[in-house]
PDB file of C-alpha atoms in Angstrom:
ATOM      1  CA  MET D   1      74.801-114.864-148.179  1.00  0.00           C
ATOM      2  CA  ILE D   2      71.214-116.271-147.014  1.00  0.00           C
ATOM      3  CA  ILE D   3      70.154-116.995-143.491  1.00  0.00           C
ATOM      4  CA  ASP D   4      68.006-120.018-143.003  1.00  0.00           C
ATOM      5  CA  THR D   5      67.128-120.790-139.405  1.00  0.00           C
ATOM      6  CA  ASN D   6      64.640-121.298-136.688  1.00  0.00           C
ATOM      7  CA  PRO D   7      66.588-122.108-133.260  1.00  0.00           C
ATOM      8  CA  GLU D   8      65.286-121.368-130.466  1.00  0.00           C
ATOM      9  CA  PHE D   9      63.915-117.522-129.659  1.00  0.00           C
ATOM     10  CA  GLY D  10      67.254-116.606-126.899  1.00  0.00           C
ATOM     11  CA  ILE D  11      69.505-118.238-129.682  1.00  0.00           C
ATOM     12  CA  GLU D  12      68.102-116.275-132.601  1.00  0.00           C
ATOM     13  CA  LEU D  13      68.126-113.123-130.553  1.00  0.00           C
ATOM     14  CA  THR D  14      72.452-113.998-130.002  1.00  0.00           C
ATOM     15  CA  LEU D  15      73.712-115.923-132.323  1.00  0.00           C
ATOM     16  CA  VAL D  16      71.547-115.381-135.510  1.00  0.00           C
ATOM     17  CA  ILE D  17      70.747-111.947-135.751  1.00  0.00           C
ATOM     18  CA  PRO D  18      74.089-110.279-134.776  1.00  0.00           C
ATOM     19  CA  TYR D  19      75.434-112.993-137.316  1.00  0.00           C
ATOM     20  CA  ALA D  20      72.801-111.417-139.625  1.00  0.00           C
ATOM     21  CA  PHE D  21      73.639-107.512-139.134  1.00  0.00           C
ATOM     22  CA  TRP D  22      77.114-108.043-138.644  1.00  0.00           C
ATOM     23  CA  LEU D  23      76.465-109.323-143.012  1.00  0.00           C
ATOM     24  CA  HIS D  24      74.458-106.065-143.380  1.00  0.00           C
ATOM     25  CA  LYS D  25      77.123-104.144-142.715  1.00  0.00           C
ATOM     26  CA  GLN D  26      79.251-105.943-144.760  1.00  0.00           C
ATOM     27  CA  GLY D  27      77.123-105.783-147.812  1.00  0.00           C
ATOM     28  CA  LYS D  28      76.675-109.639-147.854  1.00  0.00           C
ATOM     29  CA  LEU D  29      73.187-110.091-146.500  1.00  0.00           C
ATOM     30  CA  GLU D  30      70.857-111.575-149.479  1.00  0.00           C
ATOM     31  CA  LYS D  31      68.243-112.291-147.893  1.00  0.00           C
ATOM     32  CA  VAL D  32      66.961-114.008-144.270  1.00  0.00           C
ATOM     33  CA  ILE D  33      64.437-116.934-143.748  1.00  0.00           C
ATOM     34  CA  THR D  34      63.279-116.648-139.864  1.00  0.00           C
ATOM     35  CA  SER D  35      60.509-117.788-138.315  1.00  0.00           C
ATOM     36  CA  LYS D  36      56.827-116.135-138.001  1.00  0.00           C
ATOM     37  CA  GLY D  37      57.065-112.521-136.473  1.00  0.00           C
ATOM     38  CA  MET D  38      60.786-112.161-136.665  1.00  0.00           C
ATOM     39  CA  ARG D  39      60.514-109.717-139.214  1.00  0.00           C
ATOM     40  CA  PRO D  40      60.813-106.535-137.024  1.00  0.00           C
ATOM     41  CA  PHE D  41      64.074-107.863-135.829  1.00  0.00           C
ATOM     42  CA  TYR D  42      65.518-107.614-138.941  1.00  0.00           C
ATOM     43  CA  TYR D  43      65.172-104.383-139.688  1.00  0.00           C
ATOM     44  CA  PHE D  44      67.849-103.843-141.274  1.00  0.00           C
ATOM     45  CA  CYS D  45      67.510-106.703-144.098  1.00  0.00           C
ATOM     46  CA  ASN D  46      64.670-105.878-147.014  1.00  0.00           C
ATOM     47  CA  ASN D  47      64.415-109.417-147.994  1.00  0.00           C
ATOM     48  CA  VAL D  48      62.843-111.090-144.945  1.00  0.00           C
ATOM     49  CA  GLU D  49      60.595-114.359-145.380  1.00  0.00           C
ATOM     50  CA  GLU D  50      58.989-115.547-142.260  1.00  0.00           C
ATOM     51  CA  LYS D  51      58.888-119.377-143.094  1.00  0.00           C
ATOM     52  CA  TYR D  52      58.677-121.391-140.130  1.00  0.00           C
ATOM     53  CA  GLU D  53      55.732-122.204-137.569  1.00  0.00           C
ATOM     54  CA  TYR D  54      57.694-123.203-135.345  1.00  0.00           C
ATOM     55  CA  ARG D  55      61.231-123.611-133.651  1.00  0.00           C
ATOM     56  CA  THR D  56      63.302-126.141-132.580  1.00  0.00           C
ATOM     57  CA  ILE D  57      65.684-126.965-129.834  1.00  0.00           C
ATOM     58  CA  ASP D  58      67.693-129.010-132.219  1.00  0.00           C
ATOM     59  CA  ASN D  59      70.390-126.648-133.398  1.00  0.00           C
ATOM     60  CA  ALA D  60      71.151-128.893-136.205  1.00  0.00           C
ATOM     61  CA  ALA D  61      67.834-129.055-137.415  1.00  0.00           C
ATOM     62  CA  ALA D  62      67.186-125.237-137.031  1.00  0.00           C
ATOM     63  CA  GLY D  63      70.218-124.476-139.470  1.00  0.00           C
ATOM     64  CA  MET D  64      73.163-123.214-137.054  1.00  0.00           C
ATOM     65  CA  GLY D  65      75.497-124.904-139.047  1.00  0.00           C
ATOM     66  CA  ASN D  66      76.032-122.332-141.243  1.00  0.00           C
ATOM     67  CA  ILE D  67      76.476-119.759-138.162  1.00  0.00           C
ATOM     68  CA  PRO D  68      79.743-118.699-136.938  1.00  0.00           C
ATOM     69  CA  ASN D  69      78.698-119.216-133.339  1.00  0.00           C
ATOM     70  CA  ASP D  70      76.265-122.014-133.752  1.00  0.00           C
ATOM     71  CA  TRP D  71      76.040-122.916-129.522  1.00  0.00           C
ATOM     72  CA  ILE D  72      75.153-120.550-127.168  1.00  0.00           C
ATOM     73  CA  TYR D  73      77.916-121.321-124.550  1.00  0.00           C
ATOM     74  CA  GLY D  74      80.680-120.914-126.940  1.00  0.00           C
ATOM     75  CA  PHE D  75      83.596-123.617-126.626  1.00  0.00           C
ATOM     76  CA  LYS D  76      86.496-122.944-124.034  1.00  0.00           C
ATOM     77  CA  GLN D  77      89.483-121.344-126.173  1.00  0.00           C
ATOM     78  CA  ASN D  78      86.984-118.458-126.779  1.00  0.00           C
ATOM     79  CA  ALA D  79      88.294-117.133-123.950  1.00  0.00           C
ATOM     80  CA  GLU D  80      91.613-116.533-125.695  1.00  0.00           C
ATOM     81  CA  LEU D  81      90.702-114.658-128.504  1.00  0.00           C
ATOM     82  CA  TYR D  82      90.620-111.888-126.176  1.00  0.00           C
ATOM     83  CA  LYS D  83      94.046-112.297-124.482  1.00  0.00           C
ATOM     84  CA  ASP D  84      95.381-108.851-125.865  1.00  0.00           C
ATOM     85  CA  THR D  85      92.255-106.795-124.827  1.00  0.00           C
ATOM     86  CA  TRP D  86      90.921-108.489-121.921  1.00  0.00           C
ATOM     87  CA  PRO D  87      93.529-108.747-118.715  1.00  0.00           C
ATOM     88  CA  GLU D  88      91.107-111.436-116.616  1.00  0.00           C
ATOM     89  CA  TRP D  89      90.997-113.684-119.779  1.00  0.00           C
ATOM     90  CA  GLU D  90      93.176-116.676-118.393  1.00  0.00           C
ATOM     91  CA  GLY D  91      90.704-117.397-115.612  1.00  0.00           C
ATOM     92  CA  PHE D  92      87.939-118.030-118.050  1.00  0.00           C
ATOM     93  CA  ALA D  93      90.269-120.340-120.572  1.00  0.00           C
ATOM     94  CA  ASN D  94      89.597-123.822-120.531  1.00  0.00           C
ATOM     95  CA  VAL D  95      86.436-124.494-118.475  1.00  0.00           C
ATOM     96  CA  GLU D  96      85.521-127.899-118.426  1.00  0.00           C
ATOM     97  CA  ARG D  97      82.060-126.362-120.795  1.00  0.00           C
ATOM     98  CA  GLY D  98      81.733-123.584-122.423  1.00  0.00           C
ATOM     99  CA  CYS D  99      80.923-120.232-120.314  1.00  0.00           C
ATOM    100  CA  GLY D 100      79.319-117.957-122.938  1.00  0.00           C
ATOM    101  CA  ILE D 101      81.973-116.622-124.259  1.00  0.00           C
ATOM    102  CA  LEU D 102      81.553-116.396-128.399  1.00  0.00           C
ATOM    103  CA  ASP D 103      83.852-115.500-131.087  1.00  0.00           C
ATOM    104  CA  TYR D 104      82.485-111.805-131.778  1.00  0.00           C
ATOM    105  CA  SER D 105      84.423-110.875-134.893  1.00  0.00           C
ATOM    106  CA  LYS D 106      81.531-111.304-136.577  1.00  0.00           C
ATOM    107  CA  TRP D 107      78.858-110.567-134.120  1.00  0.00           C
ATOM    108  CA  GLU D 108      77.306-106.697-134.496  1.00  0.00           C
ATOM    109  CA  LEU D 109      74.306-105.924-132.195  1.00  0.00           C
ATOM    110  CA  PRO D 110      71.985-104.310-134.199  1.00  0.00           C
ATOM    111  CA  ASN D 111      70.548-100.613-132.467  1.00  0.00           C
ATOM    112  CA  TYR D 112      67.320-101.295-131.527  1.00  0.00           C
ATOM    113  CA  LYS D 113      67.154 -98.235-129.228  1.00  0.00           C
ATOM    114  CA  THR D 114      67.282 -95.976-132.297  1.00  0.00           C
ATOM    115  CA  GLN D 115      65.132 -97.844-134.925  1.00  0.00           C
ATOM    116  CA  PHE D 116      61.939 -98.180-132.210  1.00  0.00           C
ATOM    117  CA  LYS D 117      62.549 -94.767-130.628  1.00  0.00           C
ATOM    118  CA  ASN D 118      58.962 -93.280-130.485  1.00  0.00           C
ATOM    119  CA  ASP D 119      56.750 -91.532-128.603  1.00  0.00           C
ATOM    120  CA  LYS D 120      53.751 -93.161-128.493  1.00  0.00           C
ATOM    121  CA  PHE D 121      54.206 -96.230-126.468  1.00  0.00           C
ATOM    122  CA  THR D 122      54.493 -93.729-123.139  1.00  0.00           C
ATOM    123  CA  PHE D 123      53.076 -93.709-119.907  1.00  0.00           C
ATOM    124  CA  ASN D 124      52.227 -91.026-116.979  1.00  0.00           C
ATOM    125  CA  LYS D 125      55.319 -92.403-114.699  1.00  0.00           C
ATOM    126  CA  PRO D 126      57.894 -94.153-115.035  1.00  0.00           C
ATOM    127  CA  LEU D 127      57.333 -97.601-116.360  1.00  0.00           C
ATOM    128  CA  ILE D 128      59.347-101.203-115.490  1.00  0.00           C
ATOM    129  CA  VAL D 129      58.329-104.050-117.700  1.00  0.00           C
ATOM    130  CA  ILE D 130      58.231-107.792-115.593  1.00  0.00           C
ATOM    131  CA  SER D 131      58.792-110.442-117.912  1.00  0.00           C
ATOM    132  CA  ASN D 132      57.679-113.645-116.424  1.00  0.00           C
ATOM    133  CA  ARG D 133      58.207-117.162-117.591  1.00  0.00           C
ATOM    134  CA  TYR D 134      56.016-120.403-116.665  1.00  0.00           C
ATOM    135  CA  ASN D 135      57.334-123.483-118.946  1.00  0.00           C
ATOM    136  CA  TRP D 136      58.324-127.127-118.989  1.00  0.00           C
ATOM    137  CA  GLU D 137      61.460-126.963-119.671  1.00  0.00           C
ATOM    138  CA  HIS D 138      63.306-130.295-121.252  1.00  0.00           C
ATOM    139  CA  GLY D 139      60.388-132.595-119.939  1.00  0.00           C
ATOM    140  CA  GLN D 140      60.575-131.014-116.848  1.00  0.00           C
ATOM    141  CA  PRO D 141      57.628-129.305-115.399  1.00  0.00           C
ATOM    142  CA  PRO D 142      58.200-125.344-114.401  1.00  0.00           C
ATOM    143  CA  VAL D 143      60.458-124.972-111.807  1.00  0.00           C
ATOM    144  CA  GLY D 144      62.133-121.417-111.976  1.00  0.00           C
ATOM    145  CA  TYR D 145      59.478-118.673-112.240  1.00  0.00           C
ATOM    146  CA  LEU D 146      58.440-115.233-110.255  1.00  0.00           C
ATOM    147  CA  ASN D 147      55.090-117.445-108.340  1.00  0.00           C
ATOM    148  CA  ILE D 148      52.274-114.673-107.610  1.00  0.00           C
ATOM    149  CA  GLU D 149      53.346-113.948-103.859  1.00  0.00           C
ATOM    150  CA  CYS D 150      56.649-112.742-105.590  1.00  0.00           C
ATOM    151  CA  LEU D 151      54.798-111.065-108.306  1.00  0.00           C
ATOM    152  CA  TYR D 152      52.734-109.318-105.663  1.00  0.00           C
ATOM    153  CA  ASN D 153      55.373-108.181-103.986  1.00  0.00           C
ATOM    154  CA  ILE D 154      57.086-106.972-106.767  1.00  0.00           C
ATOM    155  CA  PHE D 155      53.995-105.089-108.014  1.00  0.00           C
ATOM    156  CA  ASN D 156      53.511-103.163-104.454  1.00  0.00           C
ATOM    157  CA  TYR D 157      56.998-102.296-103.879  1.00  0.00           C
ATOM    158  CA  LEU D 158      57.590-100.929-107.719  1.00  0.00           C
ATOM    159  CA  THR D 159      53.366 -98.761-107.721  1.00  0.00           C
ATOM    160  CA  GLU D 160      54.397 -97.465-104.391  1.00  0.00           C
ATOM    161  CA  LYS D 161      57.668 -95.884-106.033  1.00  0.00           C
ATOM    162  CA  GLY D 162      55.518 -94.199-108.127  1.00  0.00           C
ATOM    163  CA  TYR D 163      56.665 -96.816-111.281  1.00  0.00           C
ATOM    164  CA  ASN D 164      53.698 -97.910-114.027  1.00  0.00           C
ATOM    165  CA  VAL D 165      54.142-101.980-114.486  1.00  0.00           C
ATOM    166  CA  VAL D 166      53.830-103.902-117.520  1.00  0.00           C
ATOM    167  CA  TYR D 167      53.274-107.506-116.679  1.00  0.00           C
ATOM    168  CA  LYS D 168      54.360-110.250-119.485  1.00  0.00           C
ATOM    169  CA  ARG D 169      53.877-113.935-119.188  1.00  0.00           C
ATOM    170  CA  PRO D 170      53.061-115.324-122.398  1.00  0.00           C
ATOM    171  CA  LYS D 171      50.380-117.952-123.350  1.00  0.00           C
ATOM    172  CA  ASN D 172      52.472-119.638-126.009  1.00  0.00           C
ATOM    173  CA  THR D 173      50.112-118.770-128.441  1.00  0.00           C
ATOM    174  CA  GLU D 174      51.787-115.624-129.462  1.00  0.00           C
ATOM    175  CA  PHE D 175      54.558-116.743-131.549  1.00  0.00           C
ATOM    176  CA  PRO D 176      55.984-119.875-133.237  1.00  0.00           C
ATOM    177  CA  LEU D 177      56.748-122.519-130.393  1.00  0.00           C
ATOM    178  CA  ASP D 178      59.199-124.822-129.591  1.00  0.00           C
ATOM    179  CA  GLN D 179      59.286-128.125-128.145  1.00  0.00           C
ATOM    180  CA  ASN D 180      59.328-126.574-124.824  1.00  0.00           C
ATOM    181  CA  GLU D 181      56.707-124.672-124.967  1.00  0.00           C
ATOM    182  CA  ILE D 182      54.559-127.179-126.480  1.00  0.00           C
ATOM    183  CA  ASN D 183      54.986-129.118-123.665  1.00  0.00           C
ATOM    184  CA  THR D 184      53.884-126.149-121.676  1.00  0.00           C
ATOM    185  CA  LEU D 185      50.744-126.057-123.824  1.00  0.00           C
ATOM    186  CA  GLN D 186      49.823-129.893-123.477  1.00  0.00           C
ATOM    187  CA  ASN D 187      49.985-130.202-120.392  1.00  0.00           C
ATOM    188  CA  GLN D 188      47.914-126.939-119.659  1.00  0.00           C
ATOM    189  CA  GLU D 189      50.059-124.987-117.520  1.00  0.00           C
ATOM    190  CA  THR D 190      49.274-121.481-115.835  1.00  0.00           C
ATOM    191  CA  LEU D 191      50.724-120.042-112.559  1.00  0.00           C
ATOM    192  CA  THR D 192      48.033-119.896-109.852  1.00  0.00           C
ATOM    193  CA  ALA D 193      47.709-119.510-106.453  1.00  0.00           C
ATOM    194  CA  ASN D 194      45.305-119.366-103.376  1.00  0.00           C
ATOM    195  CA  VAL D 195      45.369-115.729-101.852  1.00  0.00           C
ATOM    196  CA  GLY D 196      43.170-115.010 -98.513  1.00  0.00           C
ATOM    197  CA  GLY D 197      40.207-113.937 -98.611  1.00  0.00           C
ATOM    198  CA  VAL D 198      40.148-114.455-102.606  1.00  0.00           C
ATOM    199  CA  GLY D 199      40.600-117.552-103.819  1.00  0.00           C
ATOM    200  CA  LEU D 200      42.386-119.226-106.338  1.00  0.00           C
ATOM    201  CA  ILE D 201      43.936-116.792-108.795  1.00  0.00           C
ATOM    202  CA  ASP D 202      46.385-116.613-112.080  1.00  0.00           C
ATOM    203  CA  ASP D 203      48.923-114.183-112.367  1.00  0.00           C
ATOM    204  CA  TYR D 204      47.114-112.403-114.984  1.00  0.00           C
ATOM    205  CA  GLU D 205      44.131-112.217-112.304  1.00  0.00           C
ATOM    206  CA  LEU D 206      46.986-110.415-109.669  1.00  0.00           C
ATOM    207  CA  VAL D 207      46.947-107.311-112.226  1.00  0.00           C
ATOM    208  CA  ASN D 208      44.022-106.337-112.081  1.00  0.00           C
ATOM    209  CA  TYR D 209      43.928-105.166-108.392  1.00  0.00           C
ATOM    210  CA  TYR D 210      46.368-102.407-109.808  1.00  0.00           C
ATOM    211  CA  ASP D 211      45.746 -98.994-111.028  1.00  0.00           C
ATOM    212  CA  ASP D 212      48.876 -98.965-112.113  1.00  0.00           C
ATOM    213  CA  VAL D 213      49.991-102.346-113.206  1.00  0.00           C
ATOM    214  CA  TYR D 214      48.805-103.641-117.192  1.00  0.00           C
ATOM    215  CA  LEU D 215      48.692-106.527-118.825  1.00  0.00           C
ATOM    216  CA  LEU D 216      51.289-106.789-122.143  1.00  0.00           C
ATOM    217  CA  ASP D 217      48.726-108.944-123.888  1.00  0.00           C
ATOM    218  CA  ASP D 218      45.875-105.748-123.111  1.00  0.00           C
ATOM    219  CA  ILE D 219      48.483-103.160-124.551  1.00  0.00           C
ATOM    220  CA  VAL D 220      49.034-105.480-127.900  1.00  0.00           C
ATOM    221  CA  SER D 221      44.830-105.648-128.355  1.00  0.00           C
ATOM    222  CA  LYS D 222      44.997-102.083-128.330  1.00  0.00           C
ATOM    223  CA  HIS D 223      47.271-102.109-131.399  1.00  0.00           C
ATOM    224  CA  PRO D 224      46.018-104.136-134.120  1.00  0.00           C
ATOM    225  CA  HIS D 225      48.242-102.766-136.791  1.00  0.00           C
ATOM    226  CA  LEU D 226      50.895-103.858-135.326  1.00  0.00           C
ATOM    227  CA  THR D 227      52.301-107.428-134.212  1.00  0.00           C
ATOM    228  CA  TYR D 228      52.769-108.907-131.190  1.00  0.00           C
ATOM    229  CA  ASN D 229      56.837-108.120-131.506  1.00  0.00           C
ATOM    230  CA  GLU D 230      56.333-104.479-133.182  1.00  0.00           C
ATOM    231  CA  VAL D 231      54.335-104.074-129.607  1.00  0.00           C
ATOM    232  CA  GLN D 232      57.175-104.945-127.487  1.00  0.00           C
ATOM    233  CA  LEU D 233      59.915-103.665-129.611  1.00  0.00           C
ATOM    234  CA  ASN D 234      58.541 -99.852-129.472  1.00  0.00           C
ATOM    235  CA  LEU D 235      57.110-100.490-125.859  1.00  0.00           C
ATOM    236  CA  PHE D 236      60.342-101.700-124.550  1.00  0.00           C
ATOM    237  CA  ASN D 237      62.344 -99.095-125.836  1.00  0.00           C
ATOM    238  CA  ASN D 238      60.205 -96.360-123.632  1.00  0.00           C
ATOM    239  CA  VAL D 239      61.270 -98.295-120.272  1.00  0.00           C
ATOM    240  CA  GLU D 240      63.549 -97.424-117.302  1.00  0.00           C
ATOM    241  CA  GLY D 241      64.251-101.150-116.410  1.00  0.00           C
ATOM    242  CA  PHE D 242      63.389-104.735-116.513  1.00  0.00           C
ATOM    243  CA  ILE D 243      62.787-107.786-114.075  1.00  0.00           C
ATOM    244  CA  THR D 244      63.129-111.079-116.150  1.00  0.00           C
ATOM    245  CA  MET D 245      63.676-114.781-115.891  1.00  0.00           C
ATOM    246  CA  GLY D 246      66.418-116.134-117.245  1.00  0.00           C
ATOM    247  CA  GLY D 247      66.701-117.252-120.726  1.00  0.00           C
ATOM    248  CA  GLY D 248      65.326-115.795-123.786  1.00  0.00           C
ATOM    249  CA  SER D 249      62.919-113.832-121.548  1.00  0.00           C
ATOM    250  CA  THR D 250      65.715-112.069-120.327  1.00  0.00           C
ATOM    251  CA  LEU D 251      67.595-111.936-123.546  1.00  0.00           C
ATOM    252  CA  PHE D 252      64.905-109.953-125.500  1.00  0.00           C
ATOM    253  CA  PRO D 253      64.710-107.213-122.704  1.00  0.00           C
ATOM    254  CA  CYS D 254      68.884-106.942-122.772  1.00  0.00           C
ATOM    255  CA  ILE D 255      68.469-105.406-126.533  1.00  0.00           C
ATOM    256  CA  PHE D 256      67.829-102.249-124.836  1.00  0.00           C
ATOM    257  CA  GLN D 257      70.330-102.071-122.675  1.00  0.00           C
ATOM    258  CA  LYS D 258      68.464-100.667-119.766  1.00  0.00           C
ATOM    259  CA  PRO D 259      69.147-101.869-115.803  1.00  0.00           C
ATOM    260  CA  THR D 260      67.523-105.258-115.989  1.00  0.00           C
ATOM    261  CA  VAL D 261      67.601-107.730-112.653  1.00  0.00           C
ATOM    262  CA  ALA D 262      67.495-110.786-114.012  1.00  0.00           C
ATOM    263  CA  TYR D 263      66.605-114.619-112.031  1.00  0.00           C
ATOM    264  CA  TYR D 264      68.435-116.979-112.468  1.00  0.00           C
ATOM    265  CA  GLY D 265      66.542-120.189-110.780  1.00  0.00           C
ATOM    266  CA  GLY D 266      65.699-123.961-110.830  1.00  0.00           C
ATOM    267  CA  THR D 267      66.838-126.140-113.259  1.00  0.00           C
ATOM    268  CA  LEU D 268      68.527-122.721-115.772  1.00  0.00           C
ATOM    269  CA  THR D 269      71.606-124.336-117.203  1.00  0.00           C
ATOM    270  CA  GLU D 270      74.009-120.883-116.526  1.00  0.00           C
ATOM    271  CA  ILE D 271      73.653-121.655-112.830  1.00  0.00           C
ATOM    272  CA  ASP D 272      75.815-124.521-113.099  1.00  0.00           C
ATOM    273  CA  ARG D 273      78.146-123.545-115.704  1.00  0.00           C
ATOM    274  CA  GLN D 274      82.035-122.928-114.646  1.00  0.00           C
ATOM    275  CA  CYS D 275      83.154-119.285-114.592  1.00  0.00           C
ATOM    276  CA  PHE D 276      79.496-118.413-116.513  1.00  0.00           C
ATOM    277  CA  TRP D 277      79.517-115.038-114.303  1.00  0.00           C
ATOM    278  CA  GLU D 278      82.560-114.525-112.993  1.00  0.00           C
ATOM    279  CA  ASP D 279      85.889-116.792-112.096  1.00  0.00           C
ATOM    280  CA  LEU D 280      87.277-118.276-109.216  1.00  0.00           C
ATOM    281  CA  LYS D 281      88.798-114.731-107.963  1.00  0.00           C
ATOM    282  CA  GLY D 282      86.006-112.730-108.604  1.00  0.00           C
ATOM    283  CA  ASN D 283      86.513-110.836-112.102  1.00  0.00           C
ATOM    284  CA  LYS D 284      83.170-110.337-113.978  1.00  0.00           C
ATOM    285  CA  ASN D 285      82.584-112.786-117.290  1.00  0.00           C
ATOM    286  CA  ILE D 286      82.225-109.843-119.479  1.00  0.00           C
ATOM    287  CA  LYS D 287      82.787-111.483-122.570  1.00  0.00           C
ATOM    288  CA  ASN D 288      79.623-113.555-121.914  1.00  0.00           C
ATOM    289  CA  TYR D 289      77.064-112.560-124.339  1.00  0.00           C
ATOM    290  CA  HIS D 290      75.019-111.530-121.760  1.00  0.00           C
ATOM    291  CA  TYR D 291      77.174-108.760-120.737  1.00  0.00           C
ATOM    292  CA  MET D 292      78.091-108.196-124.613  1.00  0.00           C
ATOM    293  CA  ILE D 293      74.136-107.480-125.184  1.00  0.00           C
ATOM    294  CA  ASN D 294      73.599-105.956-121.898  1.00  0.00           C
ATOM    295  CA  PRO D 295      76.494-104.107-119.551  1.00  0.00           C
ATOM    296  CA  ASN D 296      73.774-103.144-117.598  1.00  0.00           C
ATOM    297  CA  LEU D 297      72.311-107.178-116.606  1.00  0.00           C
ATOM    298  CA  ILE D 298      72.326-107.580-112.874  1.00  0.00           C
ATOM    299  CA  PRO D 299      71.796-111.530-112.595  1.00  0.00           C
ATOM    300  CA  PHE D 300      70.682-113.014-109.732  1.00  0.00           C
ATOM    301  CA  ILE D 301      71.846-116.360-109.192  1.00  0.00           C
ATOM    302  CA  ASP D 302      69.316-118.754-106.987  1.00  0.00           C
ATOM    303  CA  LYS D 303      70.717-122.151-107.054  1.00  0.00           C
ATOM    304  CA  ASP D 304      67.891-124.678-106.655  1.00  0.00           C
ATOM    305  CA  SER D 305      65.797-121.913-106.328  1.00  0.00           C
ATOM    306  CA  VAL D 306      66.887-121.526-102.577  1.00  0.00           C
ATOM    307  CA  ASP D 307      65.597-117.864-102.269  1.00  0.00           C
ATOM    308  CA  MET D 308      62.605-118.279-103.988  1.00  0.00           C
ATOM    309  CA  ASN D 309      61.786-120.532-101.495  1.00  0.00           C
ATOM    310  CA  ASN D 310      62.632-118.906 -98.728  1.00  0.00           C
ATOM    311  CA  ASN D 311      60.691-115.729 -99.300  1.00  0.00           C
ATOM    312  CA  TYR D 312      62.706-114.296-102.087  1.00  0.00           C
ATOM    313  CA  LYS D 313      63.997-112.002 -99.641  1.00  0.00           C
ATOM    314  CA  GLU D 314      67.297-111.136-101.418  1.00  0.00           C
ATOM    315  CA  PHE D 315      65.856-111.027-104.759  1.00  0.00           C
ATOM    316  CA  LEU D 316      63.135-108.392-103.487  1.00  0.00           C
ATOM    317  CA  ASN D 317      66.318-106.612-102.269  1.00  0.00           C
ATOM    318  CA  THR D 318      68.026-106.199-105.389  1.00  0.00           C
ATOM    319  CA  ILE D 319      65.385-104.987-106.997  1.00  0.00           C
ATOM    320  CA  LYS D 320      65.048-102.093-104.350  1.00  0.00           C
ATOM    321  CA  GLN D 321      68.611-101.477-104.847  1.00  0.00           C
ATOM    322  CA  THR D 322      68.151-101.020-108.570  1.00  0.00           C
ATOM    323  CA  PHE D 323      64.697 -99.393-109.181  1.00  0.00           C
TER     324      PHE D 323
END
């Protein structure tokens, strides 16, 4: 079987790679054709062609028709697949729209923790990675993100608790882009704020005010023999946990199955999907692809960014309870 796709990054991580790995375990994977920079994610395949310069949010155009799970939110009847092993399945069945439950019969996550185990990407203190995003989404300007003041408070808390911090916010020049990321570049978006006594700064400049906070970009630049993704895969394997934005920014760290506090706010569609995180009785949606990838995920649901616009008190409390 030949896998040939170029969907959004998060979709490739969730739907394509686990299918490719399942095929590999069955002795049926012949070749993977993917986007530039994705070879290390397919470490288990000896025949990988990094063909695509761009990704697309159009799943049909991305070649997803040949993948068993071709839509990341799944289908309403999927919960019934687990009726013999999941007592709470009925609370997630027949919802109006998919709630993230996939058919996992041909789905297996590669063991990135073992593959990228290393003692090179280490620090003198426990490490937390913060993965932020400031992108256009489906034609709309950035809405859900960790702003400068929120980052300031997170940096202060973590460094005072004795952590090193690596801050990641892609500039959308590091990898093949989809339409949302192209829009971000074209609109020259950058995350800034006026800081009293300092003036206008961006989030990258904020990092420079801390001895124990590092930019991922600076770490990448120190390892020119490795690709951007190879650095991330090695570095992320050695962290204590992650603080992330929803979407692909969360799904990537989740493959290492560490404690991950993920902010879901703004216009992310997961917020409004019925039973996406739990059913009406409060039962956790453990067959949601998020939890199947990382049982240690801690989603913080902030509909309409109410908490983020009100001093993000509860989000910070969640971080403090976790780290």
